[in-house]
Coordinates of C-alpha atoms and ligand atoms in Angstrom, one line a residue:
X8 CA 0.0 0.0 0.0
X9 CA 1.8 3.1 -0.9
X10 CA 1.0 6.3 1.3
X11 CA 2.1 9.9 1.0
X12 CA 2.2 12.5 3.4
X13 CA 2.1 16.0 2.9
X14 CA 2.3 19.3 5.1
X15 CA 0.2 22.0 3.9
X16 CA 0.0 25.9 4.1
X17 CA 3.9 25.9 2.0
X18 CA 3.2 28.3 -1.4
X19 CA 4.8 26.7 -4.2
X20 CA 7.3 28.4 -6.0
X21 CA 9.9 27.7 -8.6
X22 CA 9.3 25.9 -12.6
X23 CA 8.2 22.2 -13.2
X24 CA 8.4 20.0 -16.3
X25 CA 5.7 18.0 -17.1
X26 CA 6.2 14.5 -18.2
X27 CA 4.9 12.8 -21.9
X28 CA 1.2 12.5 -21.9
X29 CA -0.5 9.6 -20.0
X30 CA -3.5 9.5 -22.4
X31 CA -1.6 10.1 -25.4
X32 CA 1.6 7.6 -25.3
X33 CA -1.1 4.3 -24.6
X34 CA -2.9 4.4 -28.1
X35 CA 0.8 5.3 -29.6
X36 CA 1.4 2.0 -28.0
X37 CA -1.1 0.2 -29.6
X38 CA -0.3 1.9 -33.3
X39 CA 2.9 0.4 -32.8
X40 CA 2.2 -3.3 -33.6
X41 CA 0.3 -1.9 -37.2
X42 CA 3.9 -2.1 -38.6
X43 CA 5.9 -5.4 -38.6
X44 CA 9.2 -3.4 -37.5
X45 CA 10.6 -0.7 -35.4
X46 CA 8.5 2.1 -33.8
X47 CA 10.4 4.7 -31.4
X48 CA 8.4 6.7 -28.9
X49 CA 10.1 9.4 -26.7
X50 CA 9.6 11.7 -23.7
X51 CA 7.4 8.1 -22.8
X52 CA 6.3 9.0 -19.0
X53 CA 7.8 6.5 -16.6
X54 CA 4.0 5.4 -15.0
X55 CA 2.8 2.0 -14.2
X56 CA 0.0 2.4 -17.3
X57 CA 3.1 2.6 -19.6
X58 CA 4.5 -0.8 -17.9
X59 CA 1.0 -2.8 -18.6
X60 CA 1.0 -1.4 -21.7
X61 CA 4.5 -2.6 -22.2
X62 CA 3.5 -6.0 -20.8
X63 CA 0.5 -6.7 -22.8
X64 CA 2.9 -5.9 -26.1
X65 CA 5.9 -8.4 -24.6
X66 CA 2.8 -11.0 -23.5
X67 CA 1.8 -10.8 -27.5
X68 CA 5.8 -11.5 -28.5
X69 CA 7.1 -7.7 -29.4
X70 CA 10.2 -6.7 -27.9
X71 CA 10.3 -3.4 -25.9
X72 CA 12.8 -1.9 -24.9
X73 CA 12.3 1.3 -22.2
X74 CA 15.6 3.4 -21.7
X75 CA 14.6 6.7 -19.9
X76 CA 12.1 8.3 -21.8
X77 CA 13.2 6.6 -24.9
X78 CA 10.6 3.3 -25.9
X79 CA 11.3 0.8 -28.5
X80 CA 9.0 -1.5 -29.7
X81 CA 10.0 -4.3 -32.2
X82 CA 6.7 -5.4 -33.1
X83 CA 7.9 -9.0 -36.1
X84 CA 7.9 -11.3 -33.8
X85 CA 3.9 -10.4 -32.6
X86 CA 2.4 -13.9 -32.5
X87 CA -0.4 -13.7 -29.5
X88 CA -3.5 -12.0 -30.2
X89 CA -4.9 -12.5 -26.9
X90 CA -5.2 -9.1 -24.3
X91 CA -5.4 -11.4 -21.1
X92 CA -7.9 -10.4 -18.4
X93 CA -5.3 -9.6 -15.9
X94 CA -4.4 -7.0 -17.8
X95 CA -7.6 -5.4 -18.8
X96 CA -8.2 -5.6 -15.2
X97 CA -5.5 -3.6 -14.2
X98 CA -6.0 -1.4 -16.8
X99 CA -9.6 -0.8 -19.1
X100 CA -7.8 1.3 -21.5
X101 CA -6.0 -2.1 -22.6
X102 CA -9.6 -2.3 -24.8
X103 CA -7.8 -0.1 -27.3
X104 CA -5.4 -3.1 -28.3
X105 CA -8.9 -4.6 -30.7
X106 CA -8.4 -2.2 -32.8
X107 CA -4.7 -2.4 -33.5
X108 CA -4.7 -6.4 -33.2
X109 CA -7.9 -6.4 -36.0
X110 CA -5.6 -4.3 -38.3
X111 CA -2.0 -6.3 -37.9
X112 CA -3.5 -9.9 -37.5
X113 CA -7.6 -10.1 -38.4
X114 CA -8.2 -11.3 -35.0
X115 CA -8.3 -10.4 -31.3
X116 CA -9.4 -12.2 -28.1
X117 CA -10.1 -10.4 -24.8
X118 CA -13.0 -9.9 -22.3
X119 CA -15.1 -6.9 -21.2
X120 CA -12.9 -4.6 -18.7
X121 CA -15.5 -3.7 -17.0
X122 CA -16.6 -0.9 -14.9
X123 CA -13.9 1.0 -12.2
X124 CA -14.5 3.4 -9.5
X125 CA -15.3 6.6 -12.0
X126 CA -18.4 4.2 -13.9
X127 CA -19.5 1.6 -15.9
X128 CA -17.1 2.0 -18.7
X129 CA -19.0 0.2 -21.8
X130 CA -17.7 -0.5 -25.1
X131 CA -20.3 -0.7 -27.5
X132 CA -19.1 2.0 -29.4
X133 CA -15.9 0.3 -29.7
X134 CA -17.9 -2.8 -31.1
X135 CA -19.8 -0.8 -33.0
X136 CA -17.2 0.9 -34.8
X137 CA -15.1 -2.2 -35.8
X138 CA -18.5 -4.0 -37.0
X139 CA -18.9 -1.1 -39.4
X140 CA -15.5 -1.7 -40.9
X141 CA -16.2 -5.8 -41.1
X142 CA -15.2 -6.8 -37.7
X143 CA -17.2 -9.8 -36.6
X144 CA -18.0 -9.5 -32.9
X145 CA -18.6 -12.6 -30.6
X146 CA -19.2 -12.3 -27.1
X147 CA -19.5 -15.8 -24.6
X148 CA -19.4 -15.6 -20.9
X149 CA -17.7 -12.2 -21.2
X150 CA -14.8 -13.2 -23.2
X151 CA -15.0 -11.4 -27.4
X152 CA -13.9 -12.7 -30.2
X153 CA -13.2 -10.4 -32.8
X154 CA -12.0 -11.6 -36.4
X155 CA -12.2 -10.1 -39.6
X156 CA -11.2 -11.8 -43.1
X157 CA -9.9 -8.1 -44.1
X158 CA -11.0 -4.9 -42.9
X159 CA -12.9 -2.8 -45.5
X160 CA -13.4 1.2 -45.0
X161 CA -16.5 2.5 -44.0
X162 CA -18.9 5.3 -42.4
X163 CA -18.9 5.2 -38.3
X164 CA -21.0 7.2 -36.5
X165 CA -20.3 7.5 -33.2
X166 CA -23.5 8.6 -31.0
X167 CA -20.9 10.2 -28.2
X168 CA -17.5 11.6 -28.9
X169 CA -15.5 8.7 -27.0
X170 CA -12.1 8.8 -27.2
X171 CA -11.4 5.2 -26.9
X172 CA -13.9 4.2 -29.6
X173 CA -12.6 6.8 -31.6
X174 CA -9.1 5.3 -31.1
X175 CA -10.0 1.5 -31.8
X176 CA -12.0 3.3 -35.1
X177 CA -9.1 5.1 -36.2
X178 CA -6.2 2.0 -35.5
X179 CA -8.7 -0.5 -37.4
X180 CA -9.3 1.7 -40.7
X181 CA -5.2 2.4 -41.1
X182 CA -4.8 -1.0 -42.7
X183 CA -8.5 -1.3 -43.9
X184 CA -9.3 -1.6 -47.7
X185 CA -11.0 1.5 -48.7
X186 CA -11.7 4.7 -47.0
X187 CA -12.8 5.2 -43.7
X188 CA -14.7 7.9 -42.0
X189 CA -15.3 8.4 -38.2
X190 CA -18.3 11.1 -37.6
X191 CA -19.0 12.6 -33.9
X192 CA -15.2 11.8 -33.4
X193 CA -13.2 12.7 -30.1
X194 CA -11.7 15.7 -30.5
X195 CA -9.1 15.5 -27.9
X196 CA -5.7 16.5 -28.2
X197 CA -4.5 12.6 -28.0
X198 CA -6.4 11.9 -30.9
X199 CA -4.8 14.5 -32.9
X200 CA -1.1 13.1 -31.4
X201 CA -2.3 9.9 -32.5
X202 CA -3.3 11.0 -35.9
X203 CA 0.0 12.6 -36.5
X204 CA 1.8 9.4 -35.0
X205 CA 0.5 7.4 -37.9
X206 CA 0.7 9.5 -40.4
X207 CA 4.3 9.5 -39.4
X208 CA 4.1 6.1 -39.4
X209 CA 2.7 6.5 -43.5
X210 CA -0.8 6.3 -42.9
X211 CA -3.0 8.6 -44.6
X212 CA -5.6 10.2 -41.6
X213 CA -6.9 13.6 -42.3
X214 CA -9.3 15.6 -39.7
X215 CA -7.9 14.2 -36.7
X216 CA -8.9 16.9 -33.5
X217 CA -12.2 17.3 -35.4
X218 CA -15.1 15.6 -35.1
X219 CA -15.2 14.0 -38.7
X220 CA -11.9 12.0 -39.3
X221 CA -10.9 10.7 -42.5
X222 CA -8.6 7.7 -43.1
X223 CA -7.6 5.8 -46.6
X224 CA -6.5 2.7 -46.1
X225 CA -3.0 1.4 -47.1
X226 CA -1.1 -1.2 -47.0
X227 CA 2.2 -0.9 -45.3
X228 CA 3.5 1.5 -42.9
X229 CA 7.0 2.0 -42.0
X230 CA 9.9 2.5 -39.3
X231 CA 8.6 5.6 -37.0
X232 CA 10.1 7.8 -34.0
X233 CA 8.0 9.9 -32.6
X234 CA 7.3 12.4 -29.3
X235 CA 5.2 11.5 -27.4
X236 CA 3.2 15.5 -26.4
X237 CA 3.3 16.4 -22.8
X238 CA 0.7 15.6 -20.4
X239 CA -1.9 18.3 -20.1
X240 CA -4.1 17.1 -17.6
X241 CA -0.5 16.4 -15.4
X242 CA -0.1 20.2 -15.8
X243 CA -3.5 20.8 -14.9
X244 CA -3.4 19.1 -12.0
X245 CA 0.0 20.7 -10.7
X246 CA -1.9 24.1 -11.7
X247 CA -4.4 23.5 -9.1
X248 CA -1.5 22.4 -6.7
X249 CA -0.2 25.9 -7.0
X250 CA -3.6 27.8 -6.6
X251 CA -4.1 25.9 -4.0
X252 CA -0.9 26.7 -2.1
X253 CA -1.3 30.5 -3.2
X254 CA 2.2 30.0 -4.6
X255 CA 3.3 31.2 -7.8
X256 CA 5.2 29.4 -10.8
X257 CA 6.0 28.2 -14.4
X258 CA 4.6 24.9 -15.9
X259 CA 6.7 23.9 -18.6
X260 CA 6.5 21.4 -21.6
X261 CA 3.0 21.7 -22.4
X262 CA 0.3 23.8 -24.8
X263 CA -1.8 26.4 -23.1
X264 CA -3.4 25.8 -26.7
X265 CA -4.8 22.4 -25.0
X266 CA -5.8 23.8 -21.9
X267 CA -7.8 26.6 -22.9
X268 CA -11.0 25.9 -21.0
X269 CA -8.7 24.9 -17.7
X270 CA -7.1 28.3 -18.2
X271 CA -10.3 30.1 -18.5
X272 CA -11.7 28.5 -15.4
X273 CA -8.3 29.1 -13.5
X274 CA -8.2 32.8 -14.4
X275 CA -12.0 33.3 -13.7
X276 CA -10.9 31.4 -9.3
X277 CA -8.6 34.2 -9.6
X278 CA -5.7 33.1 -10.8
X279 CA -3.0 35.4 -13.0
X280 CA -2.0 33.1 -16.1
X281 CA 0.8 34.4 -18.5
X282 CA 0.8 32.0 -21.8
X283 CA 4.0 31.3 -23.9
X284 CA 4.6 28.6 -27.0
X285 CA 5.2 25.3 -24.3
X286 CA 4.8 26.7 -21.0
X287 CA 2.6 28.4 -18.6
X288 CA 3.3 31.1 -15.8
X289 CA 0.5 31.0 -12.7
X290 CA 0.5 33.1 -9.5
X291 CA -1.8 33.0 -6.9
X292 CA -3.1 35.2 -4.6
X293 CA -5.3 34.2 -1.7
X294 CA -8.1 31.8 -2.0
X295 CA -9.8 30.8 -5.1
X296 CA -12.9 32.5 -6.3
X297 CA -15.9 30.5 -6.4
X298 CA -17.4 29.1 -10.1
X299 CA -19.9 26.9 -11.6
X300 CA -18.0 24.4 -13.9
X301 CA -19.2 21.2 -16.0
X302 CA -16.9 18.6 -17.9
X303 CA -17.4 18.3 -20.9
X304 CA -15.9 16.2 -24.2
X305 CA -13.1 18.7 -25.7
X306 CA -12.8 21.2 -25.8
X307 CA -14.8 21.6 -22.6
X308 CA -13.5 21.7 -19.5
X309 CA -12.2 18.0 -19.0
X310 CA -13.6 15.5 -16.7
X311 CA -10.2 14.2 -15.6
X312 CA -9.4 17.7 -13.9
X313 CA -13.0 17.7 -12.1
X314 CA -11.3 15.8 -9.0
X315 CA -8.3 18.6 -8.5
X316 CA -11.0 21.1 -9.2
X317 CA -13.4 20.4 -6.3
X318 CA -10.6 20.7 -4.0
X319 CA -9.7 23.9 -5.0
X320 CA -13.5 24.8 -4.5
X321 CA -13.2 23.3 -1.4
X322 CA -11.0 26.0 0.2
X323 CA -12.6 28.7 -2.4
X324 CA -14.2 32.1 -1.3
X325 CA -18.6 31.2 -1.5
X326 CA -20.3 28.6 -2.6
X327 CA -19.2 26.9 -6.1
X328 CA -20.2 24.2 -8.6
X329 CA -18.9 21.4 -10.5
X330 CA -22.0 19.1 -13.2
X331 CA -20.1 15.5 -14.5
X332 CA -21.5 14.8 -17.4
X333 CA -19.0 11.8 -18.7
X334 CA -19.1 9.7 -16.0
X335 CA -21.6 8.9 -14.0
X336 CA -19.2 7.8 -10.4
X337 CA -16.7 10.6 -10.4
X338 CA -17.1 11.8 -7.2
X339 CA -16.0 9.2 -4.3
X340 CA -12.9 11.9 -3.4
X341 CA -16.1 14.3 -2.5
X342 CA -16.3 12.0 1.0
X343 CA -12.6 12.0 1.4
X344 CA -12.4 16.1 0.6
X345 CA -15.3 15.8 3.2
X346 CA -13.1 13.7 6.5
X347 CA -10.8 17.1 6.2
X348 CA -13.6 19.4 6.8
X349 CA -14.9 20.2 3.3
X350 CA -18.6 21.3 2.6
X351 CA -19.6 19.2 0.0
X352 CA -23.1 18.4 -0.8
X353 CA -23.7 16.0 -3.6
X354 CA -26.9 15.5 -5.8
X355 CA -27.1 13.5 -8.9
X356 CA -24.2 14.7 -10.8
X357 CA -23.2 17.7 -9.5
X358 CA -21.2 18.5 -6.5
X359 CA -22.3 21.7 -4.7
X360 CA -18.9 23.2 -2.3
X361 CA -18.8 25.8 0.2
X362 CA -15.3 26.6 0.6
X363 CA -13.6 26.4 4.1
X364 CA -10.0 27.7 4.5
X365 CA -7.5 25.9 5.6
X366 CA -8.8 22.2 5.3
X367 CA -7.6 20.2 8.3
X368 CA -5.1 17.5 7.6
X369 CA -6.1 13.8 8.4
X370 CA -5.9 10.3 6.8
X371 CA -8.0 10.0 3.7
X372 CA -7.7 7.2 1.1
X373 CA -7.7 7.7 -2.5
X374 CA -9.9 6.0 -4.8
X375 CA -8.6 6.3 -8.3
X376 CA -5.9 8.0 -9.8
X377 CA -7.6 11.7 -10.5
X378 CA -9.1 12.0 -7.3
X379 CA -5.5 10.6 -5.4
X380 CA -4.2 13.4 -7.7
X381 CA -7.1 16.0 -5.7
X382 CA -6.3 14.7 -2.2
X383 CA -2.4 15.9 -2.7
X384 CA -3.9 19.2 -4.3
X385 CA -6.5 19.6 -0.8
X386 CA -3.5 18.4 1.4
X387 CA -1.3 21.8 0.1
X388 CA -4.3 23.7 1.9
X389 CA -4.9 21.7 4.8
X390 CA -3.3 22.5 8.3
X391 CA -0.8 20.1 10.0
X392 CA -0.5 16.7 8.0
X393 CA -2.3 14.6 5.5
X394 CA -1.4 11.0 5.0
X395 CA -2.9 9.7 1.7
X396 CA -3.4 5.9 1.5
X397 CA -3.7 3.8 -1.5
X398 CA -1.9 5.6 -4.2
X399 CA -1.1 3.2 -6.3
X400 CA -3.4 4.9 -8.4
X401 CA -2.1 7.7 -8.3
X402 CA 1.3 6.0 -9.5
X403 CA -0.4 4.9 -12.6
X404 CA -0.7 8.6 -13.9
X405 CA 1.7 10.6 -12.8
X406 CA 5.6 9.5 -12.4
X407 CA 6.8 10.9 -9.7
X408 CA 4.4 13.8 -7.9
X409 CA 6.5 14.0 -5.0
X410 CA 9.3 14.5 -6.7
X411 CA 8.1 17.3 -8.9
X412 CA 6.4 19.1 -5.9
X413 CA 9.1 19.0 -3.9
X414 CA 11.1 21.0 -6.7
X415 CA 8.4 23.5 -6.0
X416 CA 9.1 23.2 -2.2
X417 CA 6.5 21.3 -1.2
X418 CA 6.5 19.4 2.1
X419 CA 5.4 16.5 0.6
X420 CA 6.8 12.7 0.7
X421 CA 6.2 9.2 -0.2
X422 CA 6.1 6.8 3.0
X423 CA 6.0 3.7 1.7
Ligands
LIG28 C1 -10.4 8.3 -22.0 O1 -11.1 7.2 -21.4 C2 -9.3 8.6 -21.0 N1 -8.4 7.4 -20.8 C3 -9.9 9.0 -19.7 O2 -8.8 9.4 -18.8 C4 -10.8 10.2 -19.9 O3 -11.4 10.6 -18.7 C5 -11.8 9.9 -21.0 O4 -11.2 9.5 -22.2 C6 -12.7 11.1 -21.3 O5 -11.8 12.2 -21.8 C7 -7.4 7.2 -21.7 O6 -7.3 7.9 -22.7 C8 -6.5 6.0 -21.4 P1 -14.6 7.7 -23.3 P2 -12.2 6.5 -22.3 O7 -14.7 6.5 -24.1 O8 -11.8 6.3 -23.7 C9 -19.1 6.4 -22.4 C10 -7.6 9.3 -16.8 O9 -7.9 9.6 -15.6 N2 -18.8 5.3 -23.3 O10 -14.4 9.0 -23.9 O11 -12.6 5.2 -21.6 C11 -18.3 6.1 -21.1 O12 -19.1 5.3 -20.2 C12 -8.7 8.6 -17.6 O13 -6.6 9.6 -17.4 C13 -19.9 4.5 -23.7 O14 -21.0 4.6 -23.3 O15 -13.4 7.5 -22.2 C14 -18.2 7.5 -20.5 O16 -19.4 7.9 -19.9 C15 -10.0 8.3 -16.8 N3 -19.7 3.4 -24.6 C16 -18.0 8.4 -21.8 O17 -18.5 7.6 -22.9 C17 -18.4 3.2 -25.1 O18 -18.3 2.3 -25.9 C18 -16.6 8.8 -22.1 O19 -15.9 7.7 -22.3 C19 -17.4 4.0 -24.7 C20 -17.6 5.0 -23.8

């Protein structure tokens, strides 16, 4: 059980780099094994997602190879076409894997990952998607079989902009005979990095970070290296771990571009936010200003940040709001936010927040990797200590978040 402790009340201070994206390097993963040969990834974050991810691919016969930030995936000696259920257990995302297996090898084995602590997680638009490009789907006693003689272009229509069908869509149609096009696509930045990834890679996608993406199918790709984009909801997160100290300091390695509607709703708590190309500057002042936020599919103000968010409404001036409208079980750090002394009253899918400043520190557990990310963000406001347990999920997203805090002077360590 790893634990981390942090002392609040420090203002943070100083510049932070932000590791490769999370969200973005695990479909670039899964592109890899489209090409029989050699695909490079750098500024790969150094996260226990990565190392499933990396498992799954050796499990299947690649070779990978992680040196620092540097990943190399020799992908000719891919015989398995099974994604084993330990590993979709440990991580859902793993579901993206169809896609790519469908385009390399015309088959793919694996069960439903099922739901986690932030909601049921379906995947029938996944299915959906690779039906409408000839997948055949068979499901029995939760384990799908999913073969297809050749993979023919074709018109998805995807009724909600999810990424991950959008991902599956996109790594099934690269290879596909014909043209493909994905309507009511994800428009998230990821998808654009993976877009560009397999273009790279020779592909031919067009549209990708709209919502109508466009791919003609070929029939090889070739050797790649490519960078993998920094992690914007990482920076998002440290963001709120400066407001919430009232500290002041540069973000670097990512692109305010991505981050617009964070920005907006940082500057409207209060925050001053100077953009450049690949970095932010943030100082802040006192306590946050009370909003009214909703997630939303980009380029709305992102789900993943709603966690860090609440705690920073937590210790804001009034009464604030936060509506989740992707998944329906986002709140469990609500009752953790609540054990230091938040105000937090929850009703259907909005959280309602007086703020109370400081929190009081105390032990809280965290429940999935956002919301461990929020506990560390409400611990920098709390007085005295707060010991967080359980963050091995917060491991799986960021690499190192003591580390980088404490290069901001935070009082913050990992116990065990
Ligand atoms: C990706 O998850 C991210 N994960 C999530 O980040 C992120 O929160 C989410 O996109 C939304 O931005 C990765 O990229 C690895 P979705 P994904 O499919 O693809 C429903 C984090 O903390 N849905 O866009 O699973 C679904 O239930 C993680 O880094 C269906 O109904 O998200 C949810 O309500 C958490 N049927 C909504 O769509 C489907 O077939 C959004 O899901 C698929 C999804």
């Amino acid at each position: 059980m790893s634990i981390i402790q942090v002392h609040g009340l420090q203002p943070l201070k100083g510049e932070i780099g932000i590791q490769g994206s999370k969200n973005a390097v695990l479909p670039m993963m899964a592109a890899s094994i489209l090409h029989k040969g050699t695909v490079v990834l750098t500024h790969v974050p150094g996260i226990q997602d990565v190392y499933c991810m990396k498992g799954i691919l050796e499990y299947m016969g690649c070779v990978c190879t992680l040196e620092g930030d540097r990943l190399t995936i020799g992908t000719d000696a891919l015989t398995d076409i099974r994604i084993p259920e330990k590993y979709l257990k440990a991580m859902r995302s793993s579901i993206m894997m169809l896609g790519a297996l469908l385009g390399r090898c015309g088959e793919a084995v694996t069960c439903y990952p099922g739901g986690c602590s932030i909601g049921r997680r379906p995947i029938d638009l996944h299915l959906h998607a690779l039906e409408k490009l000839g997948a055949q789907i068979e499901e029995r006693d939760g384990v799908i079989k999913a073969t297809a003689e050749r993979l023919h272009g074709g018109e998805v229509n995807l009724s909600f902009p999810s990424v991950g069908a959008t991902e599956n869509a996109l790594l099934a149609a690269v290879l596909a005979e014909g043209t493909t096009v994905i309507r009511g696509a994800a428009r998230e930045p990821e998808i654009t990095a993976l877009c560009s990834m397999l273009n790279c890679m020779g592909a031919k996608v067009t549209g990708g970070g709209s919502d109508t993406i466009w791919i003609e199918g070929v029939k090889t790709l070739h050797d790649t290296v490519f960078e993998v984009p920094g992690d914007r909801i990482c920076a998002g997160t440290y963001l709120s771990c400066i407001m919430a100290s009232q500290g002041e300091a540069v973000i670097k390695g990512v692109c305010p571009g991505q981050m617009a509607a964070v920005l907006q709703a940082a500057r409207q708590m209060g925050a001053e936010i100077k953009e450049y190309e690949n970095h932010i500057a943030v100082a802040m002042r006192g306590r946050p200003e009370a909003v009214n936020l909703k997630t939303e599919p980009y380029p709305g103000f992102p789900t993943d940040l709603q966690s860090p968010v609440l705690s920073l409404l937590a210790i804001g001036k009034g009464t604030g709001s936060i509506r989740e409208t992707i998944f329906e079980g986002r709140f469990a750090t609500a009752l953790e936010l609540e054990k230091m002394g938040a105000r937090i009253h929850l009703e259907e899918e909005s959280a309602l927040v007086t703020g109370t400043y400081p929190l009081k520190g105390c032990t809280v557990e965290a429940a999935d990797l956002r919301g461990g990310a929020a506990l560390v963000v409400a611990g920098l406001a709390a007085q005295g200590e707060t010991t967080i347990r359980n963050c091995g999920h917060i491991l799986r997203g960021y690499e190192d978040i003591c580390r980088d805090l404490q290069k901001l002077g935070a009082n913050i360590r990992r116990v065990l």
